[in-house]
Coordinates of C-alpha atoms in Angstrom, one line a residue:
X1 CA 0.0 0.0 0.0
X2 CA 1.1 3.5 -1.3
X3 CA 2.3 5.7 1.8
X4 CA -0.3 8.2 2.8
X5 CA 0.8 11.7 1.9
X6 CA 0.8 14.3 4.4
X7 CA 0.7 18.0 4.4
X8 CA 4.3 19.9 4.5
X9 CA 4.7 23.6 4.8
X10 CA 6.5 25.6 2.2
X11 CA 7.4 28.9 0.9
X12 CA 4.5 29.5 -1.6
X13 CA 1.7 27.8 1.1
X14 CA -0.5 29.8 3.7
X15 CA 2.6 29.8 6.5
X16 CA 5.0 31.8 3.9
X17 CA 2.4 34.4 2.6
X18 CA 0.1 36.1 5.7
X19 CA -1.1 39.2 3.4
X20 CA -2.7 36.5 0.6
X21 CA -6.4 35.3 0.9
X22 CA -5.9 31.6 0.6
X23 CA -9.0 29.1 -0.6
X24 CA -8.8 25.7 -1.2
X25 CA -11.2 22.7 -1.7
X26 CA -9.8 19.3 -1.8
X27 CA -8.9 16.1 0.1
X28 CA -7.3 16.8 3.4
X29 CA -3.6 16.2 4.0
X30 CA -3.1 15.1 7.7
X31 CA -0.1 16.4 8.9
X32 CA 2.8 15.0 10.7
X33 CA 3.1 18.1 13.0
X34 CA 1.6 21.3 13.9
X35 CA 2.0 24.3 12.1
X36 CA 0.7 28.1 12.5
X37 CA -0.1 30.9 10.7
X38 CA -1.2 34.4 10.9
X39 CA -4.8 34.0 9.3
X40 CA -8.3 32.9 10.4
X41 CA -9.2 29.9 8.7
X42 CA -12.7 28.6 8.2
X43 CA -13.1 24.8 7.4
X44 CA -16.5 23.1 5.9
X45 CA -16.5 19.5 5.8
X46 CA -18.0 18.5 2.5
X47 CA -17.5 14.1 2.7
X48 CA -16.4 11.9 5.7
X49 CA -14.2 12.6 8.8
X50 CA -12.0 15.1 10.1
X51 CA -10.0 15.1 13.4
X52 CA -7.8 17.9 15.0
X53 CA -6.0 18.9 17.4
X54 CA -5.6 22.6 18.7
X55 CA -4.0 24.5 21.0
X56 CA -5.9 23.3 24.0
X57 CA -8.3 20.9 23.1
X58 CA -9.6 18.4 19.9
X59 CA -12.2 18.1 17.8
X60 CA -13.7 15.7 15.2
X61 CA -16.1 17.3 12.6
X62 CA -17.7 15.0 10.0
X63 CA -20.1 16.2 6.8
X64 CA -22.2 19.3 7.0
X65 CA -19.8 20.8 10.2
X66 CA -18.1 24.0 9.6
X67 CA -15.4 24.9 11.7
X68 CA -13.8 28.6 12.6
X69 CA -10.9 29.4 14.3
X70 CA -7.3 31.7 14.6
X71 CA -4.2 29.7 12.7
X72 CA -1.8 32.1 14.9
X73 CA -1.7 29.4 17.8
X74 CA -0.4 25.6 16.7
X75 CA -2.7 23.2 15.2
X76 CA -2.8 19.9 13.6
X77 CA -4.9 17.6 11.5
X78 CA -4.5 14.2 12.9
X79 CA -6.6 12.4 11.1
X80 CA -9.3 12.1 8.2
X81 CA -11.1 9.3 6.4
X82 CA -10.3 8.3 2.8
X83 CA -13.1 10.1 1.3
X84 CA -13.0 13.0 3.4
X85 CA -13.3 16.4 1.5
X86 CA -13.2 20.1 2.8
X87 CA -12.9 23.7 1.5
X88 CA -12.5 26.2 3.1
X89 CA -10.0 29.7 3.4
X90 CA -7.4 31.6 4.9
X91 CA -8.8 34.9 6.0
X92 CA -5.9 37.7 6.6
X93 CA -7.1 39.6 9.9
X94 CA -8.2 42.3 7.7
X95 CA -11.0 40.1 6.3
X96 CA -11.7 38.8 9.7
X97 CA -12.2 42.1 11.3
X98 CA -15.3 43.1 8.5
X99 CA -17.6 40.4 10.2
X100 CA -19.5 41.3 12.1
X101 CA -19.4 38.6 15.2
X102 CA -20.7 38.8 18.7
X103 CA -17.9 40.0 20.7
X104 CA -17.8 37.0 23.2
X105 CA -16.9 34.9 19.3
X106 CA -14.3 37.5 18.5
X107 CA -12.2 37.2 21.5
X108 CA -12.7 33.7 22.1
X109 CA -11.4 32.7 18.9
X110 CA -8.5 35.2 19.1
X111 CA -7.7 33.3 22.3
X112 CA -7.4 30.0 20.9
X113 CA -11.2 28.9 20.9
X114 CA -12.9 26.5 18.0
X115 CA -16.3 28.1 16.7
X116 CA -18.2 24.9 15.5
X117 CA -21.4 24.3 13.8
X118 CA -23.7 22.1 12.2
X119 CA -26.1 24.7 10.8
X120 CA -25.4 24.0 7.1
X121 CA -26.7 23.2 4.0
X122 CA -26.3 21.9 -0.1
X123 CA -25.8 25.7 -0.6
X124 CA -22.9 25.8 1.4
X125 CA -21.4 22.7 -0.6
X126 CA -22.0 24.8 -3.9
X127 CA -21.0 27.9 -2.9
X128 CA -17.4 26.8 -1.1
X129 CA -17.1 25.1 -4.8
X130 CA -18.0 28.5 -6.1
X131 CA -15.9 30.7 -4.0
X132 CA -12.4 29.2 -4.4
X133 CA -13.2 28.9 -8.2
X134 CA -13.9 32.8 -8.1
X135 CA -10.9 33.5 -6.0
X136 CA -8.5 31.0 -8.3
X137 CA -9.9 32.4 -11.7
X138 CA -7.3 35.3 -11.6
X139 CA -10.4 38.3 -11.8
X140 CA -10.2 40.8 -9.2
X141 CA -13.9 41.7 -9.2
X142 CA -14.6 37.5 -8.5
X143 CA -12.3 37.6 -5.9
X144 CA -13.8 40.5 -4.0
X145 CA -17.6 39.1 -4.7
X146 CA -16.5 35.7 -3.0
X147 CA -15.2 37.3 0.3
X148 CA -17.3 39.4 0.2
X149 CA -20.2 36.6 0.1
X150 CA -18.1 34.0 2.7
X151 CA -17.9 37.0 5.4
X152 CA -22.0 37.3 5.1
X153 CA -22.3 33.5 6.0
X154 CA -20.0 33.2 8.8
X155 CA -21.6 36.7 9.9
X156 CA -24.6 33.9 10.2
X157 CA -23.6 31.6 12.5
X158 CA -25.0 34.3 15.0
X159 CA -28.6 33.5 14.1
X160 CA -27.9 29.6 14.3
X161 CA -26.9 27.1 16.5
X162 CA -23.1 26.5 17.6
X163 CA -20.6 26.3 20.3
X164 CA -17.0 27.0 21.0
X165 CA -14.7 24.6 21.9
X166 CA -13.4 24.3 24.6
X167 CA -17.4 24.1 25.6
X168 CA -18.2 26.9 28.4
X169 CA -21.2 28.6 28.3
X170 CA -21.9 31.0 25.9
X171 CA -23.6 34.1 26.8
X172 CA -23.5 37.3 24.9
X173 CA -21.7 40.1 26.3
X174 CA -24.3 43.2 27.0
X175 CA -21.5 45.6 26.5
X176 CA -21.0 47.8 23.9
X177 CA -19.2 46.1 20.3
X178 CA -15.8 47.1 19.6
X179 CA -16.4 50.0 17.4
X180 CA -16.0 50.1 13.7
X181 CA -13.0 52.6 13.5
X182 CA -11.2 50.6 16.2
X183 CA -11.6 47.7 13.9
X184 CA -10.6 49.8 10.7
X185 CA -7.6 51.3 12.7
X186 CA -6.3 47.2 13.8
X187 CA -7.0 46.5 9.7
X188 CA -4.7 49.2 8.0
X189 CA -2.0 48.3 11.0
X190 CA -2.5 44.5 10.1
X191 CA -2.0 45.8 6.3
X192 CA 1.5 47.3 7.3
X193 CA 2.7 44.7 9.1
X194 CA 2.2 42.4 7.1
X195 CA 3.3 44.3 4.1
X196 CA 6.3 45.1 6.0
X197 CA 7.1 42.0 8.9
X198 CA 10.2 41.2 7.8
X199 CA 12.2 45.1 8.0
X200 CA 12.7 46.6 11.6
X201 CA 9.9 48.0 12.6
X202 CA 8.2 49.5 15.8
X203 CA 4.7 50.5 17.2
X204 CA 5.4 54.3 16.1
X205 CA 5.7 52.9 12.4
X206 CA 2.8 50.6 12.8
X207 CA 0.6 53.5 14.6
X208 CA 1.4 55.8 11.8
X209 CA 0.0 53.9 9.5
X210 CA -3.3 54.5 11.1
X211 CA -3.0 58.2 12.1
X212 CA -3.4 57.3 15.6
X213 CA -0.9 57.4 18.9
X214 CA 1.3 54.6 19.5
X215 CA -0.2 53.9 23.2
X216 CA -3.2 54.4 21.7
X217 CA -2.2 51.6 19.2
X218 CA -1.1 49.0 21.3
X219 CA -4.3 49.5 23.1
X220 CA -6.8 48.8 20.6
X221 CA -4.6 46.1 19.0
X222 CA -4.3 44.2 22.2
X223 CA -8.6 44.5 23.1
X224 CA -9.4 43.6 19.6
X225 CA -6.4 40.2 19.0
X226 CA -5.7 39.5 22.4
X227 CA -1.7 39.9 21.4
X228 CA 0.7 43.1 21.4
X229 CA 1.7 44.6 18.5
X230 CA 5.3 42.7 19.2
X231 CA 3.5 39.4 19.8
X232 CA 1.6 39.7 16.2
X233 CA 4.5 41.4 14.4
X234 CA 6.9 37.9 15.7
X235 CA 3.9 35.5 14.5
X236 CA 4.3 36.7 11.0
X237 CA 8.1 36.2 11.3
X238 CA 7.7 32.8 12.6
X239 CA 4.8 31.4 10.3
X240 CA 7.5 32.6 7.5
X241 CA 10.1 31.0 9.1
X242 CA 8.4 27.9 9.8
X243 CA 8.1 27.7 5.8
X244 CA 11.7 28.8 4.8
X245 CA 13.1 26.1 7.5
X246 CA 11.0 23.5 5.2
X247 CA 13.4 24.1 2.2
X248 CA 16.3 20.8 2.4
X249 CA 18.9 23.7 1.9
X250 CA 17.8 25.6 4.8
X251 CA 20.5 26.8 7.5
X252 CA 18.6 28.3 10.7
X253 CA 21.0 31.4 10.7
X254 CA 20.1 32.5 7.4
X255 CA 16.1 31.9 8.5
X256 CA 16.3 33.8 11.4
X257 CA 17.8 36.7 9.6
X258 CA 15.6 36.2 6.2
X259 CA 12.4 36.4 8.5
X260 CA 13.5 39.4 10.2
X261 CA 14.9 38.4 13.8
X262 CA 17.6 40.6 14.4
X263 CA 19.7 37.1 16.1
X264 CA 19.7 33.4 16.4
X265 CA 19.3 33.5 20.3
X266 CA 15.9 36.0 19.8
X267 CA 14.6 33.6 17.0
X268 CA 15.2 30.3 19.0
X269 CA 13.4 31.9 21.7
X270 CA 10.4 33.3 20.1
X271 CA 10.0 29.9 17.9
X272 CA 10.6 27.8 20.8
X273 CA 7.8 29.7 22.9
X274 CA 5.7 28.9 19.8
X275 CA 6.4 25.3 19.0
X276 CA 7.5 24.0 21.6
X277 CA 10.5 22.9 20.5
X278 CA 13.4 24.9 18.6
X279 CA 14.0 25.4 15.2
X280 CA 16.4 23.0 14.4
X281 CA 14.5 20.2 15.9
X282 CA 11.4 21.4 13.9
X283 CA 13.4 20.8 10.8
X284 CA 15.0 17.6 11.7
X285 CA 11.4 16.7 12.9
X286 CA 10.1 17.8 9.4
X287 CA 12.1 15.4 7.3
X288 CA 14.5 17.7 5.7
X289 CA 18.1 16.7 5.9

């Protein structure tokens, strides 16, 4: 019997590009590790079984679930039956922070929660199909319309059942919403970081962006993700890392300084608090030689 392939990270995949919406719909690769990255990604299970494991906690999802949750903390595919199917996307945080989601969803999944649901339909089996073709067919206006469409039905799992996993109960919080320029001010420093991760930057660069004060910034940034502006601006460095230490040619010096760690000792550090384990291991552990 043929071995079973498995998913790898890589330059060109999701890790390697945090500014690029990402949509896929195809068999599942399980994968031999976990991995990270600094978008939201939203699963819908089309055919058989899925199993994962997240940050905290694990869950299975068979045919008609949909999944949500924040690819910034480390998570792995374990397992899925031979005739499993997804689709699903990679949502940059600037996507993620249009919908508009009960606040009690917004930071949980930002903390390392699993938004899961049942609620689903055939329409949702077409129009997954539907939206990766419109986002792969290379036309800016299809791309847009299919976002655009996929943020107003996971804007409805508020009107449906679900639950977040780890289960506690969900109540909705009476307070006031984050407010929409907040939100707009996180996006365009979200843009510039991730337009700009891998240069020295600081939180007076990133709080320029958005016209706004850098305590100011760190404020907001920190109530609406739940991470400093340091904490989010390492992510991106890491989730490119993790990609460039998949490459067989790959010496961890040169990827600490390629991903924008100004030294080996603060990139062992930062990827160690991350995965666990340091960055050589994670690419002996990976297969590459």
């Amino acid at each position: 019997m043929p071995e079973r392939p498995f998913y790898q990270p890589g330059a060109s995949s999701v890790e390697g590009l945090p500014l690029l919406l990402q949509t896929f719909h195809n068999h599942p690769l399980v994968m031999l590790k976990p991995h990270w990255h600094a978008q939201v990604e939203v699963n819908f299970i089309m055919c058989g079984t899925v199993h994962y494991r997240m940050n905290d906690h694990e869950i299975s999802l068979s045919a008609g679930d949909m999944c949500l949750f924040w690819g910034g903390l480390p998570h792995q595919m374990i397992d899925a039956s031979d005739d499993a199917v997804f689709a699903g996307a990679h949502l940059p945080l600037v996507h993620f922070f249009r919908l508009h989601l009960p606040a009690d969803i917004r930071n949980r999944l930002m903390t390392g929660a699993t938004l899961v649901t049942n609620a689903t339909d055939r329409s949702d089996s077409d129009n997954f199909e539907r939206w990766n073709r419109y986002v792969r067919s290379g036309d800016p206006a299809k791309a847009e319309h299919a976002v655009n469409e996929l943020l107003l039905r996971l804007e409805r799992v508020r009107f449906e059942p679900y639950r977040l996993a780890p289960e506690t109960s969900i109540e909705q919080e009476a307070g006031n919403p984050f407010d929409q320029q907040s939100l707009r001010n996180v996006g365009r420093m979200c843009d510039f970081i991730a337009e700009n991760f891998l240069y020295e930057i600081d939180c007076v660069d990133i709080a320029a962006t958005a016209d706004i004060h850098p305590k100011y910034a760190m404020s907001i940034f920190k109530k609406s993700t739940g991470m400093t502006l340091n904490e989010y601006v390492n992510l991106l460095r890491l989730s490119y890392a993790q990609a460039l230490l998949m490459h067989q040619d790959a010496n961890v010096l040169r990827v600490a300084m390629d991903s924008g760690f100004g030294s080996l000792s603060a990139f062992n550090k930062s990827f160690r608090k991350l995965a666990g384990m340091s960055p050589s291991d994670f690419r002996r552990g990976a297969g590459v030689r």
